[in-house]
Coordinates of C-alpha atoms in Angstrom, one line a residue:
M15 CA 0.0 0.0 0.0
R16 CA 2.4 2.2 1.2
T17 CA 4.7 1.8 -2.5
A18 CA 1.7 3.1 -5.1
I19 CA 1.2 6.1 -2.1
G20 CA 4.4 6.6 -3.0
M21 CA 3.9 6.3 -6.3
G22 CA 0.6 8.5 -6.1
I23 CA 2.8 11.6 -4.2
F24 CA 5.4 11.2 -6.8
L25 CA 3.3 11.9 -9.8
A26 CA 1.1 14.3 -8.1
G27 CA 5.1 15.9 -7.1
A28 CA 5.6 15.4 -11.4
V29 CA 2.3 16.6 -12.6
W30 CA 2.9 19.9 -10.0
L31 CA 6.7 20.7 -11.8
F32 CA 5.1 20.4 -15.4
A33 CA 2.6 23.2 -14.2
T34 CA 5.0 25.6 -13.1
V35 CA 6.9 25.5 -16.1
P36 CA 5.0 27.1 -18.2
G37 CA 4.1 30.5 -15.6
L38 CA 7.8 31.4 -15.5
P39 CA 9.4 33.9 -17.1
Q40 CA 11.8 34.2 -20.1
E41 CA 14.1 36.0 -18.7
A42 CA 14.2 34.2 -15.1
K43 CA 18.1 32.8 -14.1
G44 CA 19.9 32.2 -11.3
M45 CA 17.6 31.5 -8.2
E46 CA 14.8 33.1 -9.5
L47 CA 14.8 30.1 -12.0
V48 CA 15.2 27.6 -9.3
W49 CA 12.9 28.5 -6.1
P50 CA 8.9 28.0 -8.0
F51 CA 10.5 24.2 -8.6
L52 CA 11.4 23.7 -4.9
P53 CA 8.7 23.3 -3.8
A54 CA 7.3 20.5 -6.0
V55 CA 10.9 18.8 -6.0
A56 CA 10.8 18.3 -2.8
V57 CA 6.7 16.3 -3.0
M58 CA 8.8 14.1 -5.3
I59 CA 11.1 13.2 -2.9
L60 CA 9.2 12.7 0.2
G61 CA 7.2 10.2 -2.6
L62 CA 10.3 8.5 -3.3
G63 CA 11.2 8.9 0.4
I64 CA 7.2 6.8 1.3
Y65 CA 8.3 4.1 -1.8
A66 CA 11.4 3.3 -0.7
W67 CA 9.6 2.8 2.1
G68 CA 6.9 0.9 1.5
G69 CA 9.3 -1.3 -0.9
D70 CA 11.3 -2.6 1.8
R71 CA 8.8 -3.7 4.3
T72 CA 7.1 -5.6 1.7
R73 CA 10.6 -7.4 0.0
A74 CA 11.0 -8.4 4.3
Q75 CA 7.4 -9.8 3.9
T76 CA 7.7 -12.0 1.4
E77 CA 11.4 -13.4 1.1
P78 CA 11.5 -16.5 3.2
G79 CA 14.2 -16.9 6.5
Q80 CA 14.8 -12.5 5.7
G81 CA 13.8 -11.7 9.4
S82 CA 12.3 -7.9 9.6

């Protein structure tokens, strides 16, 4: 379940990231260009963390001989 939630959060962050691109002014440079993307990237990292956390637990339950 955590794997699916993590994938969903990651994809929501990716959609947010791509939705942010058209709103940027063309003359933006440096940190002006980076700041609008930081929240979306943080959501994507959160999603990857939940995905990894759920993946470890699933793997430990399905492989025989692995202690949890």
